[in-house]
Amino acid sequence: MDHGKTTLVEAITGVWAARHSEELRRGVTIKLGYADAAIYKCPNCEEPECYCTSPKCPVCGSEAEFQRAVSFVDAPGHEILMTTMLSGAAVMDGAILVIAADEPCPQPQTREHLAAITIIGLEKLIIVQNKIDLVTREDAIKNYNEIRRFVSGTIAEEAPIIPVSAQHRVNIDLLLEAMEKYLPTPKRDPTKPPRMYIVRSFDVNRPGTPIEELEGGVIGGSIIQGKFRVGDEIEIKPGLPVRERNRLRMYPLHTEIKSLHAGGGPVEEALPGGLVGVGTFLDPALTKSDGLVGSIAGKPGTLPPVFSDLTLEVSLFETVVGTEDLRKVEGITKGENLLLNVGTARTMATVTAISRGAIETKLSIPVCCEEGSRVAISRRIGGRWRLIGYGIVE
Ligand code: ZN
């Protein structure tokens, strides 16, 4: 069941992008599913026609004014999106719930999306009623009323419903207008200690580059708070995994920010929102092949502790995410192996104890996280890891 989410993001972002560091953009886009767009407003056209995603108004040809840059987190599968959302690995300031007009509402995945939005408390919300080109006017109204009934009494009760055909680029201007009105850019506190989830890390050097010409390791990810500047000292935790005898030991890394890439190119400082590439002085051997994915970068001494055991207050979904047959989620049992996503880290966890509403787990790979962090919990079902709920770190 495709509600047309990807087509919608393409309809908005299609003309933009391509100015990024290509490898970082492609790589991180695939991992977290980010896509960037810029919203412009034509000074000579009426609302909503004045909203567009190009610096030249497509209606009258005048020069349009830049409003702001927006990044979409559009993961390829809803299961991955849910996991990303629940693990807190992406900064999300608002949500666009896409519902297809040519199916009865709610479909199971629409229920799941609304559940995820509710769990992470995203109150800034727009509902897109997509594929209006595929239904009659009467059916579109019937579907609209179904949506209204479905969201009644939920976090989405007050959300505007924008009818759109992403395929035919109909009402995209109306959606951009709604984004400007209902998804305001939140005020952020730049004085908080900076923190970035590492989503990718790599070595940008070609094989055979002489040592004196080697570029330091590059890390890419999303900043969740504070700001990073070129020249800042950073610490990376848990850092480098090294197997010593029978246990995995993590070595935190220290380096300095050599360069920053955000939005369209090099910048002197970077803030939350979108993706950031950080050039460092680290040995590229440490960052190659996503070696540092799952770690957090921040100001030395300010990062949260590293845990090998986690106690989680657990909330399970009613049904497993991603299976066709609405399979019921059974309770977690002692000794069970689960997959946890904590920020961008993935680790296996063995359940060592269960008490009312909480589980104690032993992790195969230590993670750096804070008390109160959200953790996505998956269980192996039918040969695949399936999202069954989330936990809060106690
Ligand atoms: Zn215009």
Tab-separated table of C-alpha atoms and ligand atoms in Angstrom:
chain	number	residue	atom	x	y	z
A	1	MET	CA	0.000	0.000	0.000
A	2	ASP	CA	1.727	3.127	-1.147
A	3	HIS	CA	0.197	6.325	0.080
A	4	GLY	CA	2.468	8.249	-2.272
A	5	LYS	CA	4.867	9.592	0.337
A	6	THR	CA	7.934	9.354	-1.892
A	7	THR	CA	6.180	10.946	-4.872
A	8	LEU	CA	5.042	13.753	-2.605
A	9	VAL	CA	8.554	14.452	-1.350
A	10	GLU	CA	9.774	14.362	-4.946
A	11	ALA	CA	7.070	16.828	-5.931
A	12	ILE	CA	8.375	19.226	-3.304
A	13	THR	CA	12.109	18.600	-3.501
A	14	GLY	CA	12.482	17.605	-7.166
A	15	VAL	CA	14.010	20.820	-8.423
A	16	TRP	CA	16.408	21.392	-5.577
A	17	ALA	CA	19.335	19.520	-4.011
A	18	ALA	CA	22.487	18.434	-5.877
A	19	ARG	CA	24.608	21.156	-4.308
A	20	HIS	CA	25.644	18.942	-1.396
A	21	SER	CA	28.754	16.964	-1.010
A	22	GLU	CA	27.415	14.176	-3.217
A	23	GLU	CA	28.713	11.163	-1.384
A	24	LEU	CA	27.533	12.401	1.987
A	25	ARG	CA	24.170	13.430	0.613
A	26	ARG	CA	23.539	10.129	-1.136
A	27	GLY	CA	24.823	8.030	1.712
A	28	VAL	CA	23.000	9.788	4.483
A	29	THR	CA	19.863	10.199	2.413
A	30	ILE	CA	19.672	6.461	2.036
A	31	LYS	CA	20.361	5.808	5.723
A	32	LEU	CA	18.008	8.309	7.298
A	33	GLY	CA	16.005	9.160	4.226
A	34	TYR	CA	16.599	12.890	4.312
A	35	ALA	CA	15.588	15.018	1.328
A	36	ASP	CA	16.066	18.765	1.261
A	37	ALA	CA	13.925	21.540	-0.163
A	38	ALA	CA	13.863	25.310	-0.002
A	39	ILE	CA	10.596	27.210	0.250
A	40	TYR	CA	10.265	30.497	-1.655
A	41	LYS	CA	7.500	33.088	-1.821
A	42	CYS	CA	6.733	35.240	-4.857
A	43	PRO	CA	6.120	38.885	-3.885
A	44	ASN	CA	3.766	39.455	-6.833
A	45	CYS	CA	1.401	36.464	-6.659
A	46	GLU	CA	-1.526	35.762	-4.346
A	47	GLU	CA	-1.605	33.021	-1.726
A	48	PRO	CA	-1.253	30.088	-2.151
A	49	GLU	CA	0.151	30.381	-5.735
A	50	CYS	CA	3.001	32.503	-4.402
A	51	TYR	CA	4.596	29.503	-2.638
A	52	CYS	CA	7.130	27.561	-4.669
A	53	THR	CA	10.370	25.612	-4.333
A	54	SER	CA	12.425	27.536	-6.875
A	55	PRO	CA	13.973	31.012	-6.717
A	56	LYS	CA	11.954	31.954	-9.816
A	57	CYS	CA	8.141	32.054	-9.516
A	58	PRO	CA	6.710	29.389	-11.849
A	59	VAL	CA	3.463	31.388	-12.175
A	60	CYS	CA	4.662	34.875	-13.157
A	61	GLY	CA	8.424	34.498	-13.537
A	62	SER	CA	9.347	37.060	-10.869
A	63	GLU	CA	12.200	36.545	-8.486
A	64	ALA	CA	10.811	34.748	-5.404
A	65	GLU	CA	12.055	35.357	-1.847
A	66	PHE	CA	13.726	32.576	0.125
A	67	GLN	CA	11.673	31.627	3.204
A	68	ARG	CA	13.541	28.685	4.732
A	69	ALA	CA	15.200	25.333	4.072
A	70	VAL	CA	13.327	22.177	5.010
A	71	SER	CA	14.584	18.612	5.306
A	72	PHE	CA	12.222	15.689	4.932
A	73	VAL	CA	12.880	12.419	6.702
A	74	ASP	CA	11.358	10.050	4.184
A	75	ALA	CA	12.704	6.611	4.931
A	76	PRO	CA	12.096	4.024	2.222
A	77	GLY	CA	9.990	1.711	4.365
A	78	HIS	CA	7.611	2.750	7.084
A	79	GLU	CA	9.219	0.244	9.421
A	80	ILE	CA	12.573	1.999	9.018
A	81	LEU	CA	10.905	5.368	9.403
A	82	MET	CA	9.228	4.254	12.603
A	83	THR	CA	12.499	2.865	13.936
A	84	THR	CA	14.276	6.121	13.081
A	85	MET	CA	11.556	8.151	14.745
A	86	LEU	CA	11.402	6.002	17.847
A	87	SER	CA	15.177	5.893	18.277
A	88	GLY	CA	15.344	9.693	18.255
A	89	ALA	CA	18.049	9.554	15.586
A	90	ALA	CA	16.490	12.292	13.538
A	91	VAL	CA	15.429	15.754	14.551
A	92	MET	CA	11.799	16.178	13.624
A	93	ASP	CA	10.008	19.468	14.146
A	94	GLY	CA	6.749	18.479	12.526
A	95	ALA	CA	5.057	15.720	10.602
A	96	ILE	CA	3.131	15.391	7.367
A	97	LEU	CA	0.809	12.421	7.586
A	98	VAL	CA	0.144	11.211	4.045
A	99	ILE	CA	-3.132	9.365	3.511
A	100	ALA	CA	-4.248	8.006	0.128
A	101	ALA	CA	-7.689	9.209	-0.951
A	102	ASP	CA	-8.431	6.050	-2.925
A	103	GLU	CA	-8.502	3.661	0.050
A	104	PRO	CA	-10.697	3.470	3.142
A	105	CYS	CA	-9.131	5.339	6.075
A	106	PRO	CA	-7.453	4.270	8.308
A	107	GLN	CA	-5.173	1.687	6.721
A	108	PRO	CA	-2.988	-0.235	9.227
A	109	GLN	CA	0.126	1.784	8.413
A	110	THR	CA	-1.741	5.065	8.869
A	111	ARG	CA	-2.678	3.888	12.362
A	112	GLU	CA	0.978	3.036	13.001
A	113	HIS	CA	2.207	6.397	11.741
A	114	LEU	CA	-0.236	8.252	13.932
A	115	ALA	CA	0.811	6.039	16.865
A	116	ALA	CA	4.485	6.906	16.256
A	117	ILE	CA	3.692	10.614	15.983
A	118	THR	CA	1.756	10.399	19.243
A	119	ILE	CA	4.520	8.474	21.022
A	120	ILE	CA	7.214	10.991	20.143
A	121	GLY	CA	4.804	13.842	20.798
A	122	LEU	CA	5.021	15.622	17.452
A	123	GLU	CA	2.223	18.136	17.790
A	124	LYS	CA	2.968	20.170	14.692
A	125	LEU	CA	1.147	18.203	12.085
A	126	ILE	CA	-0.364	18.435	8.604
A	127	ILE	CA	-2.460	15.730	6.960
A	128	VAL	CA	-2.078	15.315	3.224
A	129	GLN	CA	-4.956	13.615	1.464
A	130	ASN	CA	-3.031	12.356	-1.555
A	131	LYS	CA	-4.130	10.849	-4.887
A	132	ILE	CA	-7.221	13.024	-5.233
A	133	ASP	CA	-6.797	12.600	-8.998
A	134	LEU	CA	-7.801	8.934	-8.640
A	135	VAL	CA	-11.211	9.502	-7.055
A	136	THR	CA	-14.418	11.366	-7.811
A	137	ARG	CA	-15.293	14.549	-5.952
A	138	GLU	CA	-17.892	12.633	-3.905
A	139	ASP	CA	-15.426	9.909	-2.921
A	140	ALA	CA	-12.813	12.516	-2.024
A	141	ILE	CA	-15.307	14.146	0.350
A	142	LYS	CA	-16.296	10.754	1.795
A	143	ASN	CA	-12.608	9.957	2.376
A	144	TYR	CA	-12.057	13.402	3.908
A	145	ASN	CA	-14.835	12.706	6.407
A	146	GLU	CA	-13.304	9.317	7.232
A	147	ILE	CA	-9.997	11.030	7.948
A	148	ARG	CA	-11.722	13.607	10.175
A	149	ARG	CA	-13.449	10.826	12.140
A	150	PHE	CA	-10.212	8.842	12.417
A	151	VAL	CA	-8.211	11.738	13.902
A	152	SER	CA	-11.011	12.950	16.137
A	153	GLY	CA	-9.816	12.847	19.745
A	154	THR	CA	-6.173	12.259	18.724
A	155	ILE	CA	-3.076	14.470	18.580
A	156	ALA	CA	-4.022	15.147	14.930
A	157	GLU	CA	-7.535	16.400	15.665
A	158	GLU	CA	-6.746	20.017	14.802
A	159	ALA	CA	-4.436	19.279	11.888
A	160	PRO	CA	-5.354	20.802	8.537
A	161	ILE	CA	-6.159	18.309	5.761
A	162	ILE	CA	-4.689	19.353	2.418
A	163	PRO	CA	-6.000	17.562	-0.689
A	164	VAL	CA	-3.116	16.925	-3.081
A	165	SER	CA	-2.152	14.995	-6.176
A	166	ALA	CA	1.580	14.508	-5.816
A	167	GLN	CA	1.661	12.638	-9.127
A	168	HIS	CA	0.241	15.603	-11.040
A	169	ARG	CA	1.762	18.292	-8.804
A	170	VAL	CA	-1.688	19.582	-7.805
A	171	ASN	CA	-1.988	21.755	-4.684
A	172	ILE	CA	1.717	21.543	-3.829
A	173	ASP	CA	1.591	25.327	-3.348
A	174	LEU	CA	-1.264	24.861	-0.882
A	175	LEU	CA	0.824	22.318	1.014
A	176	LEU	CA	3.842	24.678	1.084
A	177	GLU	CA	1.585	27.405	2.442
A	178	ALA	CA	0.316	25.021	5.150
A	179	MET	CA	3.902	24.099	6.035
A	180	GLU	CA	4.752	27.784	6.461
A	181	LYS	CA	1.671	28.312	8.647
A	182	TYR	CA	1.428	25.114	10.682
A	183	LEU	CA	4.996	23.811	10.911
A	184	PRO	CA	6.901	26.787	12.305
A	185	THR	CA	10.655	26.564	12.813
A	186	PRO	CA	11.074	25.908	16.552
A	187	LYS	CA	13.200	28.150	18.719
A	188	ARG	CA	16.354	26.289	19.647
A	189	ASP	CA	18.780	26.842	22.434
A	190	PRO	CA	22.229	27.207	20.814
A	191	THR	CA	23.876	27.332	24.239
A	192	LYS	CA	23.132	23.659	24.974
A	193	PRO	CA	26.206	21.455	24.593
A	194	PRO	CA	26.387	20.345	20.954
A	195	ARG	CA	25.449	16.781	20.163
A	196	MET	CA	25.369	14.910	16.876
A	197	TYR	CA	24.219	11.383	16.076
A	198	ILE	CA	26.628	9.770	13.655
A	199	VAL	CA	24.695	8.263	10.763
A	200	ARG	CA	27.612	7.626	8.432
A	201	SER	CA	31.382	7.753	8.591
A	202	PHE	CA	33.872	7.302	5.802
A	203	ASP	CA	37.295	7.717	4.302
A	204	VAL	CA	37.274	10.176	1.381
A	205	ASN	CA	40.799	9.341	0.203
A	206	ARG	CA	41.438	7.396	-2.976
A	207	PRO	CA	43.531	4.260	-2.551
A	208	GLY	CA	47.234	5.002	-2.873
A	209	THR	CA	47.076	8.637	-1.716
A	210	PRO	CA	50.456	9.633	-0.174
A	211	ILE	CA	50.329	10.035	3.613
A	212	GLU	CA	51.054	13.775	3.517
A	213	GLU	CA	48.023	14.319	1.262
A	214	LEU	CA	45.559	12.197	3.253
A	215	GLU	CA	42.330	13.874	4.330
A	216	GLY	CA	41.140	13.132	7.861
A	217	GLY	CA	38.123	10.931	8.534
A	218	VAL	CA	34.665	12.299	7.787
A	219	ILE	CA	31.561	11.768	9.898
A	220	GLY	CA	28.024	12.657	8.882
A	221	GLY	CA	24.835	12.867	10.843
A	222	SER	CA	22.171	14.961	12.437
A	223	ILE	CA	22.723	17.550	15.155
A	224	ILE	CA	20.070	17.194	17.823
A	225	GLN	CA	21.072	20.169	19.956
A	226	GLY	CA	23.533	23.039	20.291
A	227	LYS	CA	25.889	24.130	17.537
A	228	PHE	CA	29.196	22.964	16.119
A	229	ARG	CA	31.868	25.320	14.774
A	230	VAL	CA	34.990	24.775	12.729
A	231	GLY	CA	37.896	24.477	15.171
A	232	ASP	CA	35.786	22.956	17.990
A	233	GLU	CA	37.265	20.089	19.961
A	234	ILE	CA	34.992	17.067	19.846
A	235	GLU	CA	34.687	13.770	21.627
A	236	ILE	CA	33.099	10.697	20.026
A	237	LYS	CA	31.472	8.090	22.298
A	238	PRO	CA	31.260	5.150	22.741
A	239	GLY	CA	33.820	5.397	19.914
A	240	LEU	CA	35.990	2.682	18.532
A	241	PRO	CA	35.034	-0.929	19.268
A	242	VAL	CA	38.019	-3.178	19.954
A	243	ARG	CA	37.641	-6.866	20.729
A	244	GLU	CA	39.872	-7.723	23.672
A	245	ARG	CA	39.867	-11.393	24.626
A	246	ASN	CA	36.189	-12.162	24.994
A	247	ARG	CA	34.762	-8.742	25.424
A	248	LEU	CA	34.165	-5.685	23.316
A	249	ARG	CA	35.841	-2.597	24.656
A	250	MET	CA	34.921	0.881	23.422
A	251	TYR	CA	37.544	3.609	23.093
A	252	PRO	CA	36.254	7.194	22.963
A	253	LEU	CA	37.958	9.352	20.331
A	254	HIS	CA	39.063	12.990	20.515
A	255	THR	CA	39.641	15.280	17.561
A	256	GLU	CA	39.027	18.754	16.172
A	257	ILE	CA	36.521	19.892	13.551
A	258	LYS	CA	38.458	20.742	10.402
A	259	SER	CA	35.490	21.528	8.149
A	260	LEU	CA	31.696	21.521	8.213
A	261	HIS	CA	29.254	20.903	5.375
A	262	ALA	CA	25.557	21.656	5.732
A	263	GLY	CA	22.759	22.736	3.408
A	264	GLY	CA	24.531	23.546	0.181
A	265	GLY	CA	28.230	23.540	1.012
A	266	PRO	CA	30.963	24.464	3.491
A	267	VAL	CA	29.840	26.430	6.550
A	268	GLU	CA	31.572	27.857	9.626
A	269	GLU	CA	28.919	26.641	12.046
A	270	ALA	CA	26.124	24.074	11.949
A	271	LEU	CA	22.835	23.850	13.859
A	272	PRO	CA	20.105	21.206	14.201
A	273	GLY	CA	18.050	20.438	11.093
A	274	GLY	CA	19.105	18.549	7.996
A	275	LEU	CA	22.348	16.710	7.622
A	276	VAL	CA	25.829	17.754	8.500
A	277	GLY	CA	29.182	16.470	7.292
A	278	VAL	CA	32.118	16.962	9.658
A	279	GLY	CA	35.705	16.807	8.441
A	280	THR	CA	38.072	15.782	11.260
A	281	PHE	CA	41.754	15.069	11.888
A	282	LEU	CA	40.995	11.438	12.735
A	283	ASP	CA	42.883	8.660	11.007
A	284	PRO	CA	40.542	7.830	8.083
A	285	ALA	CA	41.035	4.147	8.885
A	286	LEU	CA	38.856	4.744	11.975
A	287	THR	CA	36.002	6.315	10.046
A	288	LYS	CA	35.992	4.172	6.920
A	289	SER	CA	33.077	1.864	6.111
A	290	ASP	CA	30.732	3.433	8.658
A	291	GLY	CA	33.062	2.408	11.494
A	292	LEU	CA	31.736	5.121	13.815
A	293	VAL	CA	28.022	4.817	13.067
A	294	GLY	CA	26.039	4.636	16.277
A	295	SER	CA	28.350	6.920	18.227
A	296	ILE	CA	27.564	10.435	19.389
A	297	ALA	CA	29.832	13.437	18.820
A	298	GLY	CA	29.882	16.380	21.206
A	299	LYS	CA	31.937	18.705	23.349
A	300	PRO	CA	34.459	16.723	25.428
A	301	GLY	CA	33.133	15.887	28.883
A	302	THR	CA	29.500	16.681	28.086
A	303	LEU	CA	28.383	13.424	26.465
A	304	PRO	CA	26.107	10.992	28.291
A	305	PRO	CA	27.453	7.767	29.822
A	306	VAL	CA	28.149	4.538	27.958
A	307	PHE	CA	26.027	1.561	29.013
A	308	SER	CA	26.565	-2.180	28.590
A	309	ASP	CA	23.278	-2.907	30.374
A	310	LEU	CA	20.064	-0.999	29.916
A	311	THR	CA	16.890	-0.928	31.958
A	312	LEU	CA	13.942	0.074	29.825
A	313	GLU	CA	10.411	1.019	30.651
A	314	VAL	CA	8.647	-0.749	27.817
A	315	SER	CA	5.578	0.123	25.744
A	316	LEU	CA	4.587	-2.524	23.224
A	317	PHE	CA	2.401	-1.943	20.171
A	318	GLU	CA	-0.833	-3.881	19.775
A	319	THR	CA	0.317	-5.300	16.445
A	320	VAL	CA	3.746	-5.926	14.934
A	321	VAL	CA	4.921	-3.206	12.521
A	322	GLY	CA	5.519	-4.328	8.956
A	323	THR	CA	3.775	-7.699	8.816
A	324	GLU	CA	0.841	-8.073	6.449
A	325	ASP	CA	-1.289	-10.127	8.816
A	326	LEU	CA	-1.728	-7.687	11.749
A	327	ARG	CA	0.109	-10.045	14.079
A	328	LYS	CA	-0.441	-9.426	17.769
A	329	VAL	CA	2.621	-8.470	19.841
A	330	GLU	CA	3.252	-11.051	22.581
A	331	GLY	CA	4.872	-9.993	25.857
A	332	ILE	CA	8.678	-9.941	26.202
A	333	THR	CA	10.129	-12.990	27.945
A	334	LYS	CA	13.229	-13.478	30.088
A	335	GLY	CA	16.190	-14.737	28.058
A	336	GLU	CA	14.756	-13.380	24.833
A	337	ASN	CA	17.070	-11.663	22.340
A	338	LEU	CA	15.873	-8.317	21.034
A	339	LEU	CA	17.296	-5.761	18.620
A	340	LEU	CA	17.530	-2.255	20.032
A	341	ASN	CA	17.992	0.976	18.099
A	342	VAL	CA	19.329	3.702	20.368
A	343	GLY	CA	19.903	6.889	18.389
A	344	THR	CA	21.798	5.614	15.366
A	345	ALA	CA	23.271	2.668	17.292
A	346	ARG	CA	21.977	-0.872	16.780
A	347	THR	CA	22.682	-3.533	19.323
A	348	MET	CA	21.464	-6.940	20.338
A	349	ALA	CA	20.074	-7.152	23.825
A	350	THR	CA	19.428	-10.204	25.980
A	351	VAL	CA	16.617	-9.793	28.470
A	352	THR	CA	18.020	-10.673	31.905
A	353	ALA	CA	15.103	-9.658	34.121
A	354	ILE	CA	11.535	-8.503	33.853
A	355	SER	CA	9.534	-6.545	36.342
A	356	ARG	CA	6.258	-4.740	35.975
A	357	GLY	CA	6.496	-2.673	32.765
A	358	ALA	CA	10.296	-2.719	32.697
A	359	ILE	CA	13.008	-4.996	31.350
A	360	GLU	CA	16.693	-5.306	32.177
A	361	THR	CA	18.938	-6.123	29.250
A	362	LYS	CA	22.559	-6.960	28.569
A	363	LEU	CA	23.874	-5.404	25.351
A	364	SER	CA	26.197	-6.978	22.799
A	365	ILE	CA	27.603	-3.540	21.904
A	366	PRO	CA	27.724	-0.760	24.519
A	367	VAL	CA	25.755	2.406	23.668
A	368	CYS	CA	26.070	6.059	24.622
A	369	CYS	CA	22.708	7.433	25.699
A	370	GLU	CA	20.919	9.491	28.255
A	371	GLU	CA	18.343	8.594	30.853
A	372	GLY	CA	14.957	9.206	29.266
A	373	SER	CA	16.197	8.400	25.741
A	374	ARG	CA	13.859	6.492	23.476
A	375	VAL	CA	14.845	3.086	22.229
A	376	ALA	CA	13.122	1.213	19.377
A	377	ILE	CA	12.579	-2.475	20.185
A	378	SER	CA	12.443	-5.164	17.488
A	379	ARG	CA	11.917	-8.905	17.673
A	380	ARG	CA	12.816	-11.594	15.148
A	381	ILE	CA	9.598	-12.754	13.495
A	382	GLY	CA	9.494	-14.890	10.367
A	383	GLY	CA	13.220	-14.444	9.762
A	384	ARG	CA	13.178	-10.625	9.975
A	385	TRP	CA	13.531	-8.020	12.690
A	386	ARG	CA	10.141	-6.436	13.265
A	387	LEU	CA	9.407	-3.375	15.325
A	388	ILE	CA	7.239	-4.290	18.325
A	389	GLY	CA	7.463	-1.250	20.558
A	390	TYR	CA	9.754	1.192	22.284
A	391	GLY	CA	11.416	1.695	25.615
A	392	ILE	CA	12.519	4.649	27.718
A	393	VAL	CA	15.968	4.361	29.321
A	394	GLU	CA	15.655	4.362	33.126
B	1	ZN	ZN	4.622	35.056	-8.989
